Every structure is written in structure tokens, then in C-alpha cells.
Coordinates of C-alpha atoms in Angstrom, one line a residue:
X1 CA 0.0 0.0 0.0
X2 CA 2.9 2.4 0.6
X3 CA 3.7 3.3 -2.9
X4 CA 0.1 3.3 -4.0
X5 CA -0.6 6.9 -3.0
X6 CA 2.9 8.2 -2.7
X7 CA 2.8 11.0 -5.3
X8 CA 0.1 12.7 -7.4
X9 CA 1.1 10.5 -10.3
X10 CA 0.8 7.5 -7.9
X11 CA -2.7 8.5 -7.0
X12 CA -3.7 8.8 -10.6
X13 CA -2.1 5.7 -11.8
X14 CA -3.2 3.4 -9.0
X15 CA -6.7 4.8 -8.9
X16 CA -7.0 4.5 -12.7
X17 CA -6.1 0.8 -12.5
X18 CA -8.7 0.3 -9.8
X19 CA -11.2 2.1 -11.9
X20 CA -10.8 -0.3 -14.8
X21 CA -14.2 -1.8 -14.6
X22 CA -16.1 1.5 -14.0
X23 CA -18.0 3.3 -16.6
X24 CA -18.4 7.1 -16.5
X25 CA -21.9 7.7 -17.6
X26 CA -21.6 11.4 -17.9
X27 CA -24.1 14.2 -17.1
X28 CA -27.8 13.4 -17.2
X29 CA -31.2 15.1 -17.2
X30 CA -34.7 14.5 -16.0
X31 CA -37.5 13.6 -18.3
X32 CA -38.4 17.3 -18.5
X33 CA -34.8 18.2 -19.6
X34 CA -33.7 19.6 -16.3
X35 CA -30.0 18.9 -15.7
X36 CA -29.4 16.3 -13.0
X37 CA -26.6 16.9 -10.4
X38 CA -25.3 13.8 -8.8
X39 CA -24.3 14.3 -5.2
X40 CA -22.3 11.5 -3.5
X41 CA -22.9 11.7 0.2
X42 CA -21.8 10.0 3.4
X43 CA -24.5 8.0 5.1
X44 CA -26.7 10.0 7.5
X45 CA -30.3 10.0 8.8
X46 CA -31.7 11.3 5.5
X47 CA -30.9 15.0 6.1
X48 CA -28.8 15.4 3.0
X49 CA -31.6 13.9 0.8
X50 CA -34.0 16.4 2.3
X51 CA -31.7 19.3 1.5
X52 CA -31.2 18.0 -2.0
X53 CA -35.0 18.0 -2.6
X54 CA -35.3 21.4 -1.0
X55 CA -32.5 22.9 -3.1
X56 CA -33.9 21.3 -6.3
X57 CA -37.2 22.9 -5.7
X58 CA -35.7 26.2 -4.9
X59 CA -33.7 26.2 -8.1
X60 CA -37.0 26.8 -10.1
X61 CA -36.2 24.0 -12.5
X62 CA -32.5 25.0 -13.1
X63 CA -31.3 21.7 -11.7
X64 CA -32.4 18.5 -9.9
X65 CA -30.1 16.9 -7.3
X66 CA -29.9 13.1 -7.2
X67 CA -28.3 11.6 -4.1
X68 CA -26.0 8.6 -4.0
X69 CA -24.9 7.0 -0.7
X70 CA -21.2 6.3 -0.2
X71 CA -20.0 3.5 2.2
X72 CA -20.2 4.2 5.9
X73 CA -16.5 3.8 6.5
X74 CA -14.5 7.0 5.7
X75 CA -11.6 5.0 4.1
X76 CA -14.1 3.2 1.8
X77 CA -15.7 6.5 0.9
X78 CA -12.3 7.8 -0.1
X79 CA -11.4 4.8 -2.1
X80 CA -14.7 4.8 -4.1
X81 CA -14.5 8.5 -4.9
X82 CA -10.8 8.2 -5.9
X83 CA -11.4 5.3 -8.2
X84 CA -14.2 7.1 -10.1
X85 CA -12.5 10.5 -10.2
X86 CA -9.2 9.0 -11.4
X87 CA -11.3 7.7 -14.3
X88 CA -12.5 11.2 -15.1
X89 CA -16.0 10.1 -14.2
X90 CA -18.3 12.9 -15.3
X91 CA -21.3 11.4 -13.5
X92 CA -20.0 12.9 -10.2
X93 CA -21.0 16.6 -9.8
X94 CA -21.0 17.1 -6.0
X95 CA -19.3 15.1 -3.2
X96 CA -19.4 15.2 0.6
X97 CA -15.8 15.0 1.7
X98 CA -14.3 14.3 5.1
X99 CA -11.9 17.3 5.7
X100 CA -8.9 14.9 6.0
X101 CA -9.4 13.9 2.3
X102 CA -9.7 17.5 0.9
X103 CA -6.0 18.1 0.4
X104 CA -5.5 14.7 -1.4
X105 CA -8.5 15.3 -3.6
X106 CA -7.5 18.8 -4.5
X107 CA -3.8 18.0 -5.0
X108 CA -4.8 15.3 -7.5
X109 CA -6.8 17.9 -9.6
X110 CA -10.1 16.3 -8.8
X111 CA -11.8 19.4 -7.4
X112 CA -13.0 22.3 -9.6
X113 CA -11.4 25.6 -8.6
X114 CA -13.8 27.6 -6.4
X115 CA -14.5 31.1 -7.9
X116 CA -13.1 33.9 -5.7
X117 CA -16.5 35.3 -4.8
X118 CA -17.7 31.9 -3.6
X119 CA -14.5 31.4 -1.6
X120 CA -15.4 34.6 0.3
X121 CA -19.1 33.7 0.6
X122 CA -18.5 30.2 1.8
X123 CA -15.9 31.3 4.5
X124 CA -17.7 34.4 5.9
X125 CA -19.2 33.7 9.3
X126 CA -17.8 30.1 9.4
X127 CA -16.0 28.8 12.4
X128 CA -12.2 28.9 12.0
X129 CA -11.6 25.1 12.2
X130 CA -14.1 24.4 9.4
X131 CA -12.5 27.0 7.1
X132 CA -9.1 25.4 7.8
X133 CA -10.4 22.0 7.0
X134 CA -11.7 23.1 3.6
X135 CA -8.5 24.9 2.7
X136 CA -5.5 23.6 0.8
X137 CA -2.4 25.7 -0.1
X138 CA -4.1 28.9 1.1
X139 CA -7.2 28.4 -1.2
X140 CA -10.7 27.4 -0.1
X141 CA -11.3 24.4 -2.3
X142 CA -14.6 23.1 -0.9
X143 CA -17.5 24.5 1.0
X144 CA -17.7 23.9 4.8
X145 CA -21.1 22.2 5.4
X146 CA -21.0 20.8 9.0
X147 CA -18.1 20.8 11.4
X148 CA -17.8 18.3 14.2
X149 CA -15.8 18.5 17.4
X150 CA -15.3 16.4 20.5
X151 CA -16.2 17.6 24.0
X152 CA -15.4 16.3 27.4
X153 CA -18.6 14.5 28.7
X154 CA -19.0 13.6 32.4
X155 CA -21.4 12.4 35.0
X156 CA -22.1 15.5 37.1
X157 CA -22.5 13.5 40.3
X158 CA -19.2 11.7 39.8
X159 CA -17.3 14.9 38.9
X160 CA -18.6 16.5 42.1
X161 CA -17.7 13.6 44.2
X162 CA -14.2 13.7 42.8
X163 CA -13.9 17.4 43.6
X164 CA -13.3 18.1 39.9
X165 CA -13.9 21.8 39.0
X166 CA -15.6 21.6 35.6
X167 CA -16.3 25.3 35.6
X168 CA -12.8 25.8 34.1
X169 CA -10.8 23.8 31.6
X170 CA -9.9 20.3 32.9
X171 CA -6.5 18.6 32.2
X172 CA -5.9 15.0 31.3
X173 CA -4.0 14.6 34.5
X174 CA -6.9 15.8 36.6
X175 CA -9.2 13.5 34.7
X176 CA -7.1 10.5 35.4
X177 CA -6.9 11.4 39.1
X178 CA -10.7 11.9 39.3
X179 CA -11.5 8.6 37.5
X180 CA -9.1 6.7 39.7
X181 CA -10.4 8.2 43.0
X182 CA -14.0 7.2 42.0
X183 CA -13.2 3.8 40.6
X184 CA -14.4 4.6 37.2
X185 CA -13.0 4.9 33.7
X186 CA -12.3 7.5 31.0
X187 CA -14.0 6.7 27.7
X188 CA -11.5 7.1 24.9
X189 CA -11.2 5.6 21.4
X190 CA -8.2 3.2 21.4
X191 CA -9.2 1.2 18.3
X192 CA -6.6 0.7 15.6
X193 CA -8.5 3.1 13.3
X194 CA -9.0 6.7 12.3
X195 CA -10.2 7.4 15.8
X196 CA -6.7 6.8 17.1
X197 CA -5.3 9.5 14.8
X198 CA -8.1 11.8 16.0
X199 CA -7.0 11.3 19.6
X200 CA -3.2 11.5 19.1
X201 CA -3.5 14.6 16.8
X202 CA -5.6 16.4 19.3
X203 CA -3.2 15.8 22.2
X204 CA -0.2 16.8 20.1
X205 CA -1.9 20.0 18.9
X206 CA -3.0 20.8 22.4
X207 CA 0.6 20.4 23.6
X208 CA 1.7 23.0 21.0
X209 CA 2.9 20.6 18.4
X210 CA 2.1 19.4 14.9
X211 CA 2.0 15.9 13.5
X212 CA 3.3 17.3 10.2
X213 CA 5.4 20.5 10.2
X214 CA 5.4 21.2 6.4
X215 CA 2.0 19.8 5.1
X216 CA 2.5 21.1 1.5
X217 CA 5.7 19.0 1.0
X218 CA 5.9 15.9 -1.1
X219 CA 6.0 12.6 0.8
X220 CA 9.8 12.0 1.1
X221 CA 10.3 15.6 2.2
X222 CA 7.6 15.7 4.9
X223 CA 8.9 16.7 8.3
X224 CA 7.0 14.8 11.1
X225 CA 6.5 16.3 14.5
X226 CA 5.7 13.1 16.4
X227 CA 9.2 12.8 18.0
X228 CA 8.9 16.0 20.0
X229 CA 8.0 17.3 23.4
X230 CA 4.4 17.4 22.3
X231 CA 4.5 13.9 21.0
X232 CA 6.0 12.6 24.2
X233 CA 3.3 14.5 26.2
X234 CA 0.6 12.7 24.2
X235 CA 2.3 9.4 24.9
X236 CA 2.5 10.2 28.6
X237 CA -1.3 10.7 28.8
X238 CA -1.8 7.2 27.4
X239 CA 0.8 5.8 29.8
X240 CA -1.0 7.5 32.7
X241 CA -4.4 6.1 31.7
X242 CA -2.8 2.6 31.5
X243 CA -0.9 2.9 34.8
X244 CA -3.9 4.2 36.7
X245 CA -6.2 1.4 35.2
X246 CA -8.8 3.9 34.1
X247 CA -9.0 3.0 30.4
X248 CA -12.0 0.8 31.0
X249 CA -12.9 -2.6 29.4
X250 CA -12.1 -3.1 25.7
X251 CA -10.2 0.1 25.2
X252 CA -8.2 -1.3 22.3
X253 CA -11.3 -2.3 20.4
X254 CA -13.4 0.8 21.2
X255 CA -14.7 3.3 18.7
X256 CA -16.9 6.3 19.2
X257 CA -20.1 4.3 19.3
X258 CA -18.7 1.8 21.8
X259 CA -17.4 4.6 24.0
X260 CA -20.8 6.3 24.0
X261 CA -22.4 3.0 25.1
X262 CA -19.9 2.5 27.8
X263 CA -20.6 6.0 29.2
X264 CA -24.4 5.5 28.9
X265 CA -24.3 2.2 30.7
X266 CA -22.1 3.5 33.6
X267 CA -18.9 1.8 32.6
X268 CA -17.2 5.2 32.4
X269 CA -18.1 8.5 34.1
X270 CA -15.9 10.5 31.8
X271 CA -15.6 10.5 28.1
X272 CA -14.2 12.4 25.1
X273 CA -16.6 12.1 22.1
X274 CA -18.6 13.9 19.5
X275 CA -22.0 15.6 20.3
X276 CA -24.1 12.7 18.9
X277 CA -23.8 11.1 22.4
X278 CA -26.3 13.7 23.7
X279 CA -29.0 12.9 21.2
X280 CA -28.3 9.2 21.7
X281 CA -28.7 9.5 25.5
X282 CA -31.8 11.6 25.2
X283 CA -33.5 9.1 22.9
X284 CA -32.6 6.2 25.3
X285 CA -34.1 8.2 28.2
X286 CA -37.3 8.9 26.2
X287 CA -37.6 5.3 25.1
X288 CA -37.1 4.0 28.6
X289 CA -34.0 2.0 27.8
X290 CA -32.0 4.3 30.2
X291 CA -33.1 5.8 33.4
X292 CA -34.0 9.5 33.0
X293 CA -31.9 10.3 36.0
X294 CA -28.8 9.0 34.3
X295 CA -29.4 11.3 31.3
X296 CA -30.0 14.3 33.6
X297 CA -26.6 13.5 35.1
X298 CA -24.9 14.2 31.8
X299 CA -22.5 17.2 31.9
X300 CA -20.2 18.6 29.3
X301 CA -17.2 20.9 28.9
X302 CA -14.4 21.7 26.5
X303 CA -11.8 19.0 25.4
X304 CA -9.2 18.2 28.1
X305 CA -6.1 20.4 28.1
X306 CA -2.6 18.9 28.2
X307 CA -1.6 21.3 31.1
X308 CA -3.1 24.0 33.1
X309 CA -3.2 27.4 31.4
X310 CA -2.6 25.8 27.9
X311 CA -5.7 26.0 25.7
X312 CA -6.8 22.6 24.3
X313 CA -7.1 22.1 20.5
X314 CA -10.0 19.8 20.2
X315 CA -10.5 17.3 17.3
X316 CA -12.1 18.6 14.1
X317 CA -14.4 16.5 12.0
X318 CA -17.3 17.2 9.7
X319 CA -18.1 17.3 6.0
X320 CA -17.2 19.7 3.2
X321 CA -18.9 19.8 -0.2
X322 CA -16.7 19.7 -3.3
X323 CA -17.5 20.2 -6.9
X324 CA -15.9 17.6 -9.2
X325 CA -13.4 18.9 -11.8
X326 CA -15.1 16.6 -14.3
X327 CA -18.7 17.8 -13.8
X328 CA -20.4 18.8 -17.0
X329 CA -22.6 21.2 -15.0
X330 CA -20.0 23.1 -12.9
X331 CA -21.8 26.4 -12.7
X332 CA -25.0 24.7 -11.6
X333 CA -23.1 22.6 -9.2
X334 CA -21.6 25.7 -7.5
X335 CA -25.1 27.2 -7.3
X336 CA -26.3 24.0 -5.7
X337 CA -23.5 24.0 -3.1
X338 CA -24.4 27.6 -2.1
X339 CA -27.9 26.4 -1.4
X340 CA -26.8 23.2 0.5
X341 CA -24.5 25.1 2.9
X342 CA -26.9 28.0 3.6
X343 CA -27.3 28.8 7.3
X344 CA -31.0 27.7 7.1
X345 CA -30.1 24.3 5.8
X346 CA -27.2 23.8 8.2
X347 CA -29.6 24.6 11.1
X348 CA -32.2 22.1 9.9
X349 CA -29.5 19.5 9.3
X350 CA -28.1 20.0 12.8
X351 CA -31.5 19.4 14.4
X352 CA -32.5 16.5 12.1
X353 CA -29.2 14.6 12.0
X354 CA -27.3 15.9 15.0
X355 CA -24.3 17.2 13.1
X356 CA -23.0 20.6 14.3
X357 CA -23.1 23.5 11.8
X358 CA -20.1 25.2 10.3
X359 CA -21.9 28.6 10.2
X360 CA -21.6 30.5 13.5
X361 CA -25.1 32.1 13.1
X362 CA -26.7 28.7 13.4
X363 CA -25.8 28.6 17.1
X364 CA -28.0 31.6 17.7
X365 CA -31.1 29.8 16.3
X366 CA -33.5 29.1 19.3
X367 CA -34.5 25.7 17.9
X368 CA -30.8 24.7 17.7
X369 CA -30.2 25.9 21.3
X370 CA -33.2 23.9 22.5
X371 CA -32.1 20.7 20.8
X372 CA -28.4 21.2 21.9
X373 CA -28.1 23.0 25.2
X374 CA -24.3 22.7 24.9
X375 CA -24.4 24.8 21.7
X376 CA -22.1 27.5 23.0
X377 CA -19.5 24.9 24.1
X378 CA -19.6 23.3 20.7
X379 CA -19.2 26.7 19.0
X380 CA -16.2 27.6 21.2
X381 CA -14.7 24.2 20.7
X382 CA -15.0 24.5 16.9
X383 CA -13.3 27.9 17.0
X384 CA -10.3 26.4 18.9
X385 CA -10.3 23.0 17.0
X386 CA -7.2 21.8 15.1
X387 CA -7.6 19.8 11.9
X388 CA -5.9 16.5 11.6
X389 CA -2.7 16.6 9.4
X390 CA -3.6 18.4 6.1
X391 CA -1.5 16.6 3.6
X392 CA -2.0 14.8 0.3
X393 CA -0.4 11.8 2.1
X394 CA -2.9 11.6 4.9
X395 CA -3.7 7.9 4.3
X396 CA 0.0 6.9 5.1
X397 CA 0.2 9.2 8.1
X398 CA -3.1 8.2 9.6
X399 CA -2.6 4.4 9.1
X400 CA 1.0 4.7 10.5
X401 CA -0.3 6.4 13.7
X402 CA -3.0 3.8 14.1
X403 CA -0.5 1.0 13.7
X404 CA 2.2 2.4 16.0
X405 CA 0.1 3.9 18.8
X406 CA -2.0 0.8 19.4
X407 CA -2.6 -1.1 21.6
X408 CA -2.8 1.7 24.1
X409 CA -1.1 -0.4 26.8
X410 CA 1.9 -0.8 24.6
X411 CA 2.5 3.0 24.2
X412 CA 5.8 3.9 25.8
X413 CA 8.4 6.5 26.0
X414 CA 9.9 5.5 22.6
X415 CA 6.6 5.4 20.7
X416 CA 6.8 9.0 19.3
X417 CA 10.3 8.3 18.0
X418 CA 9.6 4.8 16.6
X419 CA 6.3 5.9 15.0
X420 CA 8.0 8.9 13.4
X421 CA 10.7 6.7 11.9
X422 CA 8.2 4.1 10.7
X423 CA 5.9 6.7 9.0
X424 CA 9.0 8.4 7.5
X425 CA 10.1 5.2 6.0
X426 CA 6.6 4.6 4.5
X427 CA 6.6 8.1 3.0
X428 CA 10.0 7.5 1.4
X429 CA 8.8 4.2 0.0
X430 CA 11.1 2.2 2.1
X431 CA 8.4 0.3 4.0
X432 CA 4.9 -0.9 3.4
X433 CA 1.9 -0.1 5.6

């Protein structure tokens, strides 16, 4: 896998081979002659389909948006899109992209350049983290749609019993001490997957470091920042969790959903996770599968800091909307994107699907505030959030971190150095993932 995506030429060549059996069907139209825009989306609760129908109607017959669902796994989404785009597939007009794949897609020439007026329009009033995630080489190359971030979630009764002051930023060290004193666990995602990169990157950024110091560089020239004071601080948090025995059961196989269930069921009184956990807990309380008192005990705060007085840099997730460079309806596609990412549609999507908006104004919407009482904490977290490494070689870096920083119990003093050496060898084509 190492050489497969090593350079732009490598991306194109490998993906073209993979696309061998695919047929580009080109642009299409409805029976009435209205151009059809094909929008490839990540799976959700149907919110993107509703927006597609709404924007199609609002266009007054200028276009009709047809939604196609990508696989649920982010890596599989990337692979399917790369295969088709490498084959110059004109049937893709719009695509929902995880921010971590925006640089790779743009660097390969698969995204249509965004006109200057739209770059300004799509970034005005948008939280900083979301703008960063949709930017490559100082150009906005996609439209921020929704922007996710992780919060610290806690059982209020347990935090109080531990004497943890949650009215101010909490550090990882304080969390470990609180969990140990109360005989509970901290819900973290220790699975060998993308969630591991999310955790490691957030800790390194919160400690003042960067996983990649020169993100625009070609693979062999990339300077990694894992073997650094910040990297060692991140490893120390994992070591402290292991030493204190507060990782909880199944930490090495736990993703976001499993972590949310552990917290909901009382296996962990503290947790770092995305805001979906609130809606999940609320539904469980309303359906009677969880005691209402347990849900009422939910509390939240900003992501844990690495040290007192040092602002945390929470994880950034979300979705950006890109226009394919091979679309036969580029102008209409750009019009459609502007409709999709409007503040009105972002607010509706946040309420219906639970995905935080990228537009700041949405957090002033009374309906959003009612649905998500932690709206101000989410907004503040998004403003402080740090994107994962923005590089055209994200796949190698992320898989390398997941391989080398797992299992959590194996992380030691040398992990930052050994992982940096390993990923560097992969980027130079000297090792395979």
C-alpha cells in the first residue's frame, strides 16, 4: 500500500487501474430536460436527501439533485471516490468529503477551482476550524457544510464527588486522578482506526505541536513532529491512563459508538466524544432504555487540556462539499452547493441529523439551542479546534499512527520516535503499511 498513493502520479495511476471496470456515464437530465446533479454523500439519517430535494425545488427547474450514498467507512468513501475521479467520471458533480481527504482530492486535480466570490461567501461567518479543514495551499477548495468537534462528557455526580472543578478547563492529569479516585473509567477511542489518529493529533496539537510541520511537502520531504515534546506529552497521557487502570474494558477495540455505550451504561463516568452522544442519550431516556436520572446527570465541557493554562485544541471533523473537476454542470453545481450550505439548511441538518453546523449564526437559532443546550460549548470548541494533518499523504500518516500507537497499553516513552521513523520510511517508499 505504501507506494500506491505516494505521489500525485501514484494517486492517478493506481486509482485508474482500480477504476478499470467502472464506466463514466456522464451528465444526465430528468424527463423534463432539467440537468441532474449527482451528489455523492456520506450515510446519515436522511438529512442530505431532504436538503437535495429542497434545493432542487428552490432552483426553479434549473437543476435537480440526485443523491447517491457512499459506504459508511471513511476510508471506503475515499477509495470509491478516488477510483471514479481517477477515471475522469463525469457522473459525479458534488461530493461530501471528510476534511482529511480534501488536500489529497485537491492536489490530484479532482476538485473544480472555487471562484473567488464563492471562496469569500463560503468562508464568511464560518468557524475557524471548518475553514481550515476546507482549505488547501491557502485556497478554499470546498464549502464547509458541517463541522464536528469532540467535547469532554462527564457524569455530574461523579465529577462533584471527585472534587473536579468543571467550571474551568480540565486537564488529562486531573481526569485520570478523578477517575481513579472514584473507581471509574475515562471513555477514549483506542481502536486501531481513524479514531486513534483523532486522539493523538488532538493531544499533540493541544501540547503546542504538529503531526506534520510542512504539510505542503511531497512525501519524502515531509517533516513529522511526532518525535517531539508534544508527541511525548501525548504518549504520557496514554501511559498515565494505563498505569492508573482507568482505560475501561475493551479500550483497544473501542470506537466512538462503543465509547458512547460505555458511558451511557455507567462503565465510564468521563468520556471524550462527538456531540451525537447527547442525542443518543436523550433518545434512550425517552424510550425507557436508560433511566432518565442518568441522562439528567450528563455534563459537558471543552476538550481536556494537556496542562493548566494551555488551551486545548479539540478534534475537528465534519463534511465539506466539493465540486468535481469533471462535472459537466460546474456552474449549476456551484449554485447547488451555495444552497446546500446555507445557514438555514445547516440549522435544519443539525436538528434533524445531529451534526454541528459550520456557520456561526446557526448557534443563535432558538431551535438549535433547545435541541443542543451545549451549543455554546460546541461553537467555542470549533473555534479552537485543530484539523488533523492536512496533507496529500494523509492515508499513510493516519494508518501509520493507528499502527504504531496501538494497543494503548503498549505505548511507551519511545513510541513517538519509533512511529516517526516508521511513517517516514513509508513516505519514502522504504516500508509498506
